[in-house]
Structures are given as structure tokens and as C-alpha cells.
Amino acid sequence: MKPAAPLWVLLPALVLLPVLALLPGISHGGGWELVGQFAAAALRPSLDPLVLGSVLGGLGITAGIALLGWAGSLALGVVLGIASSRVVWRTCTGSAGPAGWIRRLLALPRSIHELLWGLLLLQLVGLQPAVAVVAIAIPFGALVARVVSDLLDALPTANLEALRCGGAAAPAALLTALGPPLLPQVISYSGYRLECALRSATLLGVFGLGGLGTELRLTLQSLAFPELWTGLWLLLAVMLLLEALLGWLRRRWAMPARLGLRQRAVGGQGREMVGAGLVLLPLLGAVAWALDVRPAALLQWQGLPPLGPADWSAVAALPWPLLIGNTLLLTLIAAALAVGLAPLLLLLVQPWPAGGWLVRGLWALGRLWPPPLTALLLLFVLQPGVLTGALALGFHNLGILGRLLLEASETSGVAQQQALVAAGTGPRLALLYGRFSGLARPYLAYGAYRADVILRESVVVGLVGATGLGSQLLEALSSFAGDQLLALVLAYALLTLLGEDLSDRARLWLLETPHGDGHPQEAGGTWR
Amino acid sequence: MPARERWTAALAGLCLTLLPAVLPAQNGGLVPPGLAQQTTQPKPAQAKPAQSKTVLRIGAIPDQNPEKLNRLYGLVADELGRQLGVKVSYVPVTDYAAAVSAFRTGNLDLVWFGGLTGVQASLQKPGAQMIAQRDIDAQFYSVFIANTRSGLKPIQNQKGLAVLKGKRFTFGSESSTSGRLMPQYFLSQAGVKLGDFAGGAPGFSGSHDATIALVQSGAYDAGAVNEQVWKSSLRSGKANRSKVTQIWRTPSYPDYLWLGQPNLDQRFGKGFTAKLRAAIVSWRPSDAEQKRILELFGAQQFTSVKAGEYKKIEQVGRQIGKIR
């Protein structure tokens, strides 16, 4: 990978200047007392058995939903991914045409946030645990499909061609030539998706689709901070455990690292993987049974509520330019904050090891807190609006990006950094020039992808008002305004598709490799 | 050939693995849902899993602290179960709109709705029955409250609401009648639009308790709450008069009601709806259990409902755009 100018990674952090300049204008400080209470409660979470019981129950539901939704999305994603792979179509039928069409069709389910899927399904099939599971499985499945097909099409085809020339049948040749190199990447990626699924399941709960998120929102809204912290601490423990377990499995099974991918063959751990799979299957069944997830119940559609005649002129009269403009502004600020702050914070605390742990802790909290909860907390001291929403989304994504950056920088540029330090360079400059400059391109490429995710996520901070399409959408939902809802969801889908295209171009441009080593898909492509 | 055999074997294995997962879905899918349920339930629209036949599931809009709701509706479930001889369970719902949806999709049999959500639910579920309301609901009030440090003074008449322009203001839930709909209606009559508040939008705290706590803390300068919750917060000491104070009381309007599914009689036996209404209306402070329920509801007793009263709520709802 060609190194980039070292300051590239810090470029997005420039957004801090306008944000810091605007912050005094929107802060009112009325609720500092509440923020103080909230922070103080972190040290003394409620240990009331009743609270613990309901939090543990909620956590169980959230984890179960995440696990089932994740498994569903993987099954769906692998099948659809193979079905939308050009290599597979070309090898089997001689023409890659259908792959492109399936790909385009899959863009639609992917472009709609899981929260919207959840709320839509809620209207169709009623309140039941399966709703959250399917809501996660659909968009995640389409996402996995895209990654799997990208990975498949990026694999070297020499082996495949050799097998075909030798007379092997198309399916057998595909499986033999592409299966082994694909498997570790898919397993590594699916581990990452499980983390995403846990975050999504928590978020869906915040909007009433069951589990711990529900408790979190209700305790926050009733300002019961000790009870809120009981849930947050437990969720943090589960999240860190899951991340540690997945990281351990990834290393154990010789998975490629996150950003600076170095492909290695599966290290004779096939039996372990099969074993893990065999444990997972009955576990999934047990979870489904415990959660009372009934696929059959999903088929009992209730029909939509009797809607009044659609009032399209009222829909057209919505302030569309403002809504879309605010949504884009929110996305850009949040993305720039998240992408820029992660390396900046690491650089700032580099001389002090304790600071590094503080930053890690802060990021863990950022990943953990669903953005709508952060937004509600921010409202205690800030006025509602785009900036408040952007801060909440930026904080959440900073946690995710920061962790990726840390992981990637652990494995790359160690030698350069040590050389710089030995030559007498300060610790910060050594980190910036030694490690970050090599990572700048894949990191920014991932940031471009993350901006696309943030655009989709902007719907969830609609709670803080005046944040564009998201807040309008939540308002339309509580008014049961089907026509507005349809128009807003379509606008969202269109925007995210455009955003996806733009971020793809940005990634390709960033990952352009003049020397021809490494594939553009490698870094940005895998971690979506 | 061997290659083909292997593929067939692999495919067969996969099919067998997936069979259990697919099977129940197939059973449901092969028979049209309406037909499958016909023997037990006459209306396909209310087709629900078997357990719903015997349990009366009650719910409520989450307008107050969850612990208070759990206490109150636990008592209500016990009392109704005792009086009616059926199993009654309370299903907590986290969101006003979700309560409406759950009623429409038949997940809840009897729901304590606000005026707006009650009208939304009855419009979405034709035949829904207004069972009962509290003595205070025919003439219900909202109050505007303000933080004492905000400098807002009691308002003499409705036009005075204009002083709230440029202030940080919070409603309760988006779909609350007393915490949003009617206050917004009175505000708009006084010429205050939602964009006039500080930050260009009002907040939506989620519940009346939350509004009081947020205004008291100073996070918002002012807010609008249900008068009954406000009074009970003052009595319990949760609202501190030195920090938060009432600045205006709205004119009266009809609010909360118990709304029941149209098919209660078919599911629980002929005349069940009438028995249910009679049971709720019969609660009196002379009975110890019923006294606790009525106290938590902030009422002396329940009465029957005149559906016509809620026309005004529907009108206002349409005007504000919450009913379509």
C-alpha cells in the first residue's frame, strides 16, 4: 500500500474548528446538574435484585435477537452473495449479466436502516420477537451478500481456470478453487458482523422492539440513572467479552487483520471451525425457542392500517431541500468528527500510557451507547438541532473507528515507529509518521464507507428534533402518515444509494495502487 | 457421475438440516391464515397465537415512570382477573405509537389510551369499543410549567403564551394529548409555532414525569404536562415548588379512556364487554384494593364514555396533522 502524506489522517479533524466555534451558541448548560447526577451514578449502579433481574432478562433478549439476526443475515448473505458474484455466473453460464442485476436489486434492502425495517414489520405482523430478528437479518444479509460477492470477484482466478481447463465441472471447480481462500475472510468478517448485530439489537430495543434497549431508554427518560448504569455496565461487559472472544478466535484461526490485510491460508483449524459451527446450530435453536421466535407467525400479516386518501400535495409541500440538506450536513459533521478525532486523540495521549487506556474506555462507551441515548443526554446541556445529533452519531462512530485504527496500528508500522523513536523523534511524530502514514489510505477509505453508514444511521437521532429526514420520519410514524412515510423512506434509500456510490468512488481513489500490489477491495471493502 | 452424487448428497444433507426451520413456516403458509384460524376465531384479522384466547392482555400508553405503570397495571390486572374470572396480564409498551399498533394488530385486548392515541386506535381498528373513562377525563386540563430561574411569570390569558417564543420548551411524548396535542393547539392559537422555540424545535421528553424532571433541572425553561400528573408530583414532593412552577392552565378537553378490542365477546363469551365495563365502573374507594388503583389513577371513580366527546380531539388531531 502506498503511504499517504502523514497529515491526511488528521485532515477530517479540521471540522472541530467550526464545531467548537458553534458549540457555545447552542449550549444552555441548564442541565449540568443532571449530567453530574448521571456521571455520579456510574459509580453506584443499582444492585436491587428486581432491577438486576429485569436488566439481565433484557440483556438475554438483546443478545438472543443479535445472535439470531446475525445467523439469519449470514445464511442469507452467503447465498445471495454467491448468487450475485460475477465469477460464479461467468463460470456456470458463461455470462456475468445476471450478477449485476441481482446486485442492483440488493441495493434497496441494504439502503434502508434496520430500524425502519423493524418499524415497518411491526406494522405488518404485530409486536413479536421475530420482528427484530428479521429487521436485522434483511439489511445485514444484503450487506453480507455484497461483501461476499466483492470478495469472490476479487480472488485470483488462476486456480479456477486451471481446474476448468482440466475438465472439472463448474460447481466443483468453483468450490475447490475459491472456497478455501474465501472461507477465512468470510469467517473473519462474520465475527465483525456479530458485533454490529449486538449494537443494532440494542438500538432496536431503544425504539421499543424488545430487550435491554427498552430498559435503557425508559430509565434514561425517567432520569433513573443508577438503574440506567446497571444496564450500561452489563452491556459493556458483554460487548467487551464478545469483542475479546472474536479477536481471540480471529487470531487463533489465523485470520487476516482488519485494515492491513495480509492473506494467509487457513491454518489447519478446519476441525475447530466445524466444531464451533456444530455448537452454534443447536444454540441458535435453543435461543429461538427461548425467545419464542416463531417464523410461522411472520406469515400472519395484519394488513396496513386503514389509511386516509394519500395527500401527495402535502407530501410535496414538506421542506425537502432543508430536510435533505440537514441530513447531509449531519452526516458530514458526524463522519468528519469520528474519522478525524480517532487518530488525533491517539496522538494527543501517546506520551502517557494511562491516557491511552482512558481513550480506549471512552471509545468502548461510545460503541456501547446507542446514539439516541447519547442525543437525549446531550439535550440536557445543548439545544436540539443538527449539531447535537451529529455529536451523538459522531461519538458512537468514533468508538467504532477508533477501535479499528488501534487494531490495525498494532500490526503495522512497528519497525518504522521504533526507528523514528531511536533516531530521536518525539513519540507523537513517530506515531504519526511511523504508523499512521502507512495506514492513512485504508483508514480513510474505511472512513468513507463509515460516512455512508452514518447517513443511514442519521434516522436514529431524529429524537433530538430538527435533524432533517430522521426527525420528520419519526413524526410521520407517530401520525401514521403512510404517504409521508413512503416518500421519506424512498428519499432515504435514494440518498444512501447515492452516498454509497460516492463513498465507493472515494475508496477506490484512496486505495488506488500504482504498483499493482494489493487489491482495492482488501481494506475498505471487507469492513463494512 | 461421482461429482454429481456428491452434490446431490450435499444438497440432501442441507435440505434435512434446514427442514425443521422451514417446516412450521410451511404449515402456516400452505393454509391461508384466515382459513386456518376459522375454527377458533371468526375474524381472520384477529388471527393470533393460541394463548391469546384465554388471557386478557391489557396495556397502557407509557405516560409516566415505568415503575409506577408496573405497580398500577399489576393491580389493575389482579383486580380485573378477580372480578371477571379470566387470566389478565399486563404487557408493558415503550412507545405511544407502538401501543396503537399493538392494539391494531391484536396484540393487546384492552388499552388505557390518551385522547389522541385512543382516536388513532379506534380509527385504525373499526369496531373498537370505548369502555370507560375516569371522572376527570371528560374535563381534563394541561398545565404549562416553567423553571423558576427562567424568569417566566404566570400568564393571565392564552395570548400570554407568546412569551414562550425563544425559550427552551419540551412536550411529553409526540402522541400525548395532554403533553403535546392540546398544548400545541393552544400555543398555535396564541401564535406560537414549533419553530419559534430555542433551537428551532421543541423537545419531546417522552413522558409527563420526564417533562417535570427536565424543567425542574433547568434542561428546559418550560414544558407542558398533564394536570393530574403535575398535581400528584406536587403532592408526592417529586416536583419542588421552589424550582418549578405552574404558569398557565389550559381550557378543558376530553382525554384518557379504556379502549377494548371489537371481538372481546367472541373470545371471552357473550356479554364480556358489558361485564368488563361494569367491573371498571364499579371500582370505589370503599374497597381497599380498588382505592389504591383509583388513587394511582388520580380519580374518584370511572364512568362510561360518550364517543361523541372525542370528536373534538379528532378535529384538533387532524388540524395538527397527527390524525390523517
mmCIF file with all atom_site columns, N, CA, C and O in Angstrom, chain B residues 101-129:
data_model
loop_
_atom_site.group_PDB
_atom_site.id
_atom_site.type_symbol
_atom_site.label_atom_id
_atom_site.label_alt_id
_atom_site.label_comp_id
_atom_site.label_asym_id
_atom_site.label_entity_id
_atom_site.label_seq_id
_atom_site.pdbx_PDB_ins_code
_atom_site.Cartn_x
_atom_site.Cartn_y
_atom_site.Cartn_z
_atom_site.occupancy
_atom_site.B_iso_or_equiv
_atom_site.pdbx_formal_charge
_atom_site.auth_seq_id
_atom_site.auth_comp_id
_atom_site.auth_asym_id
_atom_site.auth_atom_id
_atom_site.pdbx_PDB_model_num
ATOM 1   N N  . SER B 1 101 ? -50.231 0.592  17.496 1.00 0.00 ? 101 SER B N  1
ATOM 2   C CA . SER B 1 101 ? -50.001 -0.511 16.552 1.00 0.00 ? 101 SER B CA 1
ATOM 3   C C  . SER B 1 101 ? -50.326 -1.846 17.192 1.00 0.00 ? 101 SER B C  1
ATOM 4   O O  . SER B 1 101 ? -50.929 -2.717 16.566 1.00 0.00 ? 101 SER B O  1
ATOM 5   N N  . ALA B 1 102 ? -49.924 -2.013 18.448 1.00 0.00 ? 102 ALA B N  1
ATOM 6   C CA . ALA B 1 102 ? -50.165 -3.290 19.117 1.00 0.00 ? 102 ALA B CA 1
ATOM 7   C C  . ALA B 1 102 ? -51.659 -3.535 19.289 1.00 0.00 ? 102 ALA B C  1
ATOM 8   O O  . ALA B 1 102 ? -52.129 -4.670 19.222 1.00 0.00 ? 102 ALA B O  1
ATOM 9   N N  . PHE B 1 103 ? -52.425 -2.469 19.483 1.00 0.00 ? 103 PHE B N  1
ATOM 10  C CA . PHE B 1 103 ? -53.881 -2.627 19.580 1.00 0.00 ? 103 PHE B CA 1
ATOM 11  C C  . PHE B 1 103 ? -54.456 -3.012 18.218 1.00 0.00 ? 103 PHE B C  1
ATOM 12  O O  . PHE B 1 103 ? -55.268 -3.912 18.103 1.00 0.00 ? 103 PHE B O  1
ATOM 13  N N  . ARG B 1 104 ? -53.967 -2.344 17.167 1.00 0.00 ? 104 ARG B N  1
ATOM 14  C CA . ARG B 1 104 ? -54.491 -2.632 15.835 1.00 0.00 ? 104 ARG B CA 1
ATOM 15  C C  . ARG B 1 104 ? -54.176 -4.068 15.417 1.00 0.00 ? 104 ARG B C  1
ATOM 16  O O  . ARG B 1 104 ? -55.012 -4.752 14.832 1.00 0.00 ? 104 ARG B O  1
ATOM 17  N N  . THR B 1 105 ? -52.942 -4.517 15.720 1.00 0.00 ? 105 THR B N  1
ATOM 18  C CA . THR B 1 105 ? -52.563 -5.853 15.280 1.00 0.00 ? 105 THR B CA 1
ATOM 19  C C  . THR B 1 105 ? -53.100 -6.933 16.216 1.00 0.00 ? 105 THR B C  1
ATOM 20  O O  . THR B 1 105 ? -52.847 -8.102 16.015 1.00 0.00 ? 105 THR B O  1
ATOM 21  N N  . GLY B 1 106 ? -53.848 -6.529 17.258 1.00 0.00 ? 106 GLY B N  1
ATOM 22  C CA . GLY B 1 106 ? -54.475 -7.515 18.122 1.00 0.00 ? 106 GLY B CA 1
ATOM 23  C C  . GLY B 1 106 ? -53.562 -8.078 19.186 1.00 0.00 ? 106 GLY B C  1
ATOM 24  O O  . GLY B 1 106 ? -53.883 -9.091 19.795 1.00 0.00 ? 106 GLY B O  1
ATOM 25  N N  . ASN B 1 107 ? -52.407 -7.440 19.451 1.00 0.00 ? 107 ASN B N  1
ATOM 26  C CA . ASN B 1 107 ? -51.523 -7.931 20.498 1.00 0.00 ? 107 ASN B CA 1
ATOM 27  C C  . ASN B 1 107 ? -51.992 -7.489 21.880 1.00 0.00 ? 107 ASN B C  1
ATOM 28  O O  . ASN B 1 107 ? -51.545 -8.031 22.879 1.00 0.00 ? 107 ASN B O  1
ATOM 29  N N  . LEU B 1 108 ? -52.863 -6.485 21.935 1.00 0.00 ? 108 LEU B N  1
ATOM 30  C CA . LEU B 1 108 ? -53.402 -6.012 23.213 1.00 0.00 ? 108 LEU B CA 1
ATOM 31  C C  . LEU B 1 108 ? -54.922 -5.997 23.130 1.00 0.00 ? 108 LEU B C  1
ATOM 32  O O  . LEU B 1 108 ? -55.493 -5.609 22.112 1.00 0.00 ? 108 LEU B O  1
ATOM 33  N N  . ASP B 1 109 ? -55.587 -6.444 24.207 1.00 0.00 ? 109 ASP B N  1
ATOM 34  C CA . ASP B 1 109 ? -57.048 -6.537 24.190 1.00 0.00 ? 109 ASP B CA 1
ATOM 35  C C  . ASP B 1 109 ? -57.712 -5.297 24.758 1.00 0.00 ? 109 ASP B C  1
ATOM 36  O O  . ASP B 1 109 ? -58.779 -4.889 24.314 1.00 0.00 ? 109 ASP B O  1
ATOM 37  N N  . LEU B 1 110 ? -57.090 -4.745 25.794 1.00 0.00 ? 110 LEU B N  1
ATOM 38  C CA . LEU B 1 110 ? -57.703 -3.613 26.480 1.00 0.00 ? 110 LEU B CA 1
ATOM 39  C C  . LEU B 1 110 ? -56.579 -2.643 26.800 1.00 0.00 ? 110 LEU B C  1
ATOM 40  O O  . LEU B 1 110 ? -55.606 -3.022 27.433 1.00 0.00 ? 110 LEU B O  1
ATOM 41  N N  . VAL B 1 111 ? -56.706 -1.400 26.328 1.00 0.00 ? 111 VAL B N  1
ATOM 42  C CA . VAL B 1 111 ? -55.584 -0.466 26.488 1.00 0.00 ? 111 VAL B CA 1
ATOM 43  C C  . VAL B 1 111 ? -56.062 0.847  27.083 1.00 0.00 ? 111 VAL B C  1
ATOM 44  O O  . VAL B 1 111 ? -57.122 1.360  26.724 1.00 0.00 ? 111 VAL B O  1
ATOM 45  N N  . TRP B 1 112 ? -55.298 1.365  28.019 1.00 0.00 ? 112 TRP B N  1
ATOM 46  C CA . TRP B 1 112 ? -55.541 2.698  28.583 1.00 0.00 ? 112 TRP B CA 1
ATOM 47  C C  . TRP B 1 112 ? -54.854 3.702  27.666 1.00 0.00 ? 112 TRP B C  1
ATOM 48  O O  . TRP B 1 112 ? -53.642 3.848  27.676 1.00 0.00 ? 112 TRP B O  1
ATOM 49  N N  . PHE B 1 113 ? -55.668 4.334  26.797 1.00 0.00 ? 113 PHE B N  1
ATOM 50  C CA . PHE B 1 113 ? -55.137 5.269  25.805 1.00 0.00 ? 113 PHE B CA 1
ATOM 51  C C  . PHE B 1 113 ? -55.363 6.700  26.246 1.00 0.00 ? 113 PHE B C  1
ATOM 52  O O  . PHE B 1 113 ? -56.289 6.986  27.007 1.00 0.00 ? 113 PHE B O  1
ATOM 53  N N  . GLY B 1 114 ? -54.551 7.613  25.698 1.00 0.00 ? 114 GLY B N  1
ATOM 54  C CA . GLY B 1 114 ? -54.848 9.025  25.812 1.00 0.00 ? 114 GLY B CA 1
ATOM 55  C C  . GLY B 1 114 ? -55.911 9.381  24.764 1.00 0.00 ? 114 GLY B C  1
ATOM 56  O O  . GLY B 1 114 ? -56.292 8.537  23.945 1.00 0.00 ? 114 GLY B O  1
ATOM 57  N N  . GLY B 1 115 ? -56.373 10.615 24.772 1.00 0.00 ? 115 GLY B N  1
ATOM 58  C CA . GLY B 1 115 ? -57.406 11.003 23.819 1.00 0.00 ? 115 GLY B CA 1
ATOM 59  C C  . GLY B 1 115 ? -56.960 10.790 22.378 1.00 0.00 ? 115 GLY B C  1
ATOM 60  O O  . GLY B 1 115 ? -57.628 10.129 21.588 1.00 0.00 ? 115 GLY B O  1
ATOM 61  N N  . LEU B 1 116 ? -55.768 11.314 22.047 1.00 0.00 ? 116 LEU B N  1
ATOM 62  C CA . LEU B 1 116 ? -55.288 11.231 20.661 1.00 0.00 ? 116 LEU B CA 1
ATOM 63  C C  . LEU B 1 116 ? -55.007 9.786  20.251 1.00 0.00 ? 116 LEU B C  1
ATOM 64  O O  . LEU B 1 116 ? -55.493 9.326  19.209 1.00 0.00 ? 116 LEU B O  1
ATOM 65  N N  . THR B 1 117 ? -54.257 9.058  21.079 1.00 0.00 ? 117 THR B N  1
ATOM 66  C CA . THR B 1 117 ? -53.952 7.681  20.718 1.00 0.00 ? 117 THR B CA 1
ATOM 67  C C  . THR B 1 117 ? -55.231 6.843  20.678 1.00 0.00 ? 117 THR B C  1
ATOM 68  O O  . THR B 1 117 ? -55.362 5.942  19.856 1.00 0.00 ? 117 THR B O  1
ATOM 69  N N  . GLY B 1 118 ? -56.202 7.165  21.566 1.00 0.00 ? 118 GLY B N  1
ATOM 70  C CA . GLY B 1 118 ? -57.478 6.449  21.560 1.00 0.00 ? 118 GLY B CA 1
ATOM 71  C C  . GLY B 1 118 ? -58.206 6.647  20.246 1.00 0.00 ? 118 GLY B C  1
ATOM 72  O O  . GLY B 1 118 ? -58.744 5.696  19.658 1.00 0.00 ? 118 GLY B O  1
ATOM 73  N N  . VAL B 1 119 ? -58.206 7.912  19.763 1.00 0.00 ? 119 VAL B N  1
ATOM 74  C CA . VAL B 1 119 ? -58.871 8.183  18.489 1.00 0.00 ? 119 VAL B CA 1
ATOM 75  C C  . VAL B 1 119 ? -58.103 7.513  17.347 1.00 0.00 ? 119 VAL B C  1
ATOM 76  O O  . VAL B 1 119 ? -58.702 6.885  16.459 1.00 0.00 ? 119 VAL B O  1
ATOM 77  N N  . GLN B 1 120 ? -56.770 7.614  17.386 1.00 0.00 ? 120 GLN B N  1
ATOM 78  C CA . GLN B 1 120 ? -55.959 6.947  16.340 1.00 0.00 ? 120 GLN B CA 1
ATOM 79  C C  . GLN B 1 120 ? -56.273 5.458  16.310 1.00 0.00 ? 120 GLN B C  1
ATOM 80  O O  . GLN B 1 120 ? -56.497 4.872  15.245 1.00 0.00 ? 120 GLN B O  1
ATOM 81  N N  . ALA B 1 121 ? -56.311 4.843  17.501 1.00 0.00 ? 121 ALA B N  1
ATOM 82  C CA . ALA B 1 121 ? -56.549 3.397  17.557 1.00 0.00 ? 121 ALA B CA 1
ATOM 83  C C  . ALA B 1 121 ? -57.953 3.054  17.099 1.00 0.00 ? 121 ALA B C  1
ATOM 84  O O  . ALA B 1 121 ? -58.155 2.070  16.379 1.00 0.00 ? 121 ALA B O  1
ATOM 85  N N  . SER B 1 122 ? -58.973 3.854  17.487 1.00 0.00 ? 122 SER B N  1
ATOM 86  C CA . SER B 1 122 ? -60.332 3.491  17.046 1.00 0.00 ? 122 SER B CA 1
ATOM 87  C C  . SER B 1 122 ? -60.498 3.686  15.552 1.00 0.00 ? 122 SER B C  1
ATOM 88  O O  . SER B 1 122 ? -61.263 2.968  14.916 1.00 0.00 ? 122 SER B O  1
ATOM 89  N N  . LEU B 1 123 ? -59.777 4.664  14.978 1.00 0.00 ? 123 LEU B N  1
ATOM 90  C CA . LEU B 1 123 ? -59.872 4.843  13.523 1.00 0.00 ? 123 LEU B CA 1
ATOM 91  C C  . LEU B 1 123 ? -59.192 3.683  12.798 1.00 0.00 ? 123 LEU B C  1
ATOM 92  O O  . LEU B 1 123 ? -59.619 3.264  11.729 1.00 0.00 ? 123 LEU B O  1
ATOM 93  N N  . GLN B 1 124 ? -58.112 3.169  13.406 1.00 0.00 ? 124 GLN B N  1
ATOM 94  C CA . GLN B 1 124 ? -57.377 2.087  12.745 1.00 0.00 ? 124 GLN B CA 1
ATOM 95  C C  . GLN B 1 124 ? -58.034 0.740  12.959 1.00 0.00 ? 124 GLN B C  1
ATOM 96  O O  . GLN B 1 124 ? -57.779 -0.202 12.217 1.00 0.00 ? 124 GLN B O  1
ATOM 97  N N  . LYS B 1 125 ? -58.842 0.616  13.998 1.00 0.00 ? 125 LYS B N  1
ATOM 98  C CA . LYS B 1 125 ? -59.486 -0.667 14.295 1.00 0.00 ? 125 LYS B CA 1
ATOM 99  C C  . LYS B 1 125 ? -60.981 -0.429 14.361 1.00 0.00 ? 125 LYS B C  1
ATOM 100 O O  . LYS B 1 125 ? -61.543 -0.209 15.434 1.00 0.00 ? 125 LYS B O  1
ATOM 101 N N  . PRO B 1 126 ? -61.663 -0.454 13.209 1.00 0.00 ? 126 PRO B N  1
ATOM 102 C CA . PRO B 1 126 ? -63.101 -0.191 13.217 1.00 0.00 ? 126 PRO B CA 1
ATOM 103 C C  . PRO B 1 126 ? -63.804 -1.166 14.160 1.00 0.00 ? 126 PRO B C  1
ATOM 104 O O  . PRO B 1 126 ? -63.472 -2.339 14.203 1.00 0.00 ? 126 PRO B O  1
ATOM 105 N N  . GLY B 1 127 ? -64.751 -0.660 14.943 1.00 0.00 ? 127 GLY B N  1
ATOM 106 C CA . GLY B 1 127 ? -65.472 -1.522 15.871 1.00 0.00 ? 127 GLY B CA 1
ATOM 107 C C  . GLY B 1 127 ? -64.866 -1.542 17.254 1.00 0.00 ? 127 GLY B C  1
ATOM 108 O O  . GLY B 1 127 ? -65.408 -2.159 18.162 1.00 0.00 ? 127 GLY B O  1
ATOM 109 N N  . ALA B 1 128 ? -63.701 -0.875 17.440 1.00 0.00 ? 128 ALA B N  1
ATOM 110 C CA . ALA B 1 128 ? -63.090 -0.826 18.772 1.00 0.00 ? 128 ALA B CA 1
ATOM 111 C C  . ALA B 1 128 ? -64.066 -0.155 19.730 1.00 0.00 ? 128 ALA B C  1
ATOM 112 O O  . ALA B 1 128 ? -64.797 0.764  19.353 1.00 0.00 ? 128 ALA B O  1
ATOM 113 N N  . GLN B 1 129 ? -64.102 -0.650 20.989 1.00 0.00 ? 129 GLN B N  1
ATOM 114 C CA . GLN B 1 129 ? -65.121 -0.174 21.908 1.00 0.00 ? 129 GLN B CA 1
ATOM 115 C C  . GLN B 1 129 ? -64.540 0.697  23.007 1.00 0.00 ? 129 GLN B C  1
ATOM 116 O O  . GLN B 1 129 ? -63.622 0.290  23.703 1.00 0.00 ? 129 GLN B O  1
#
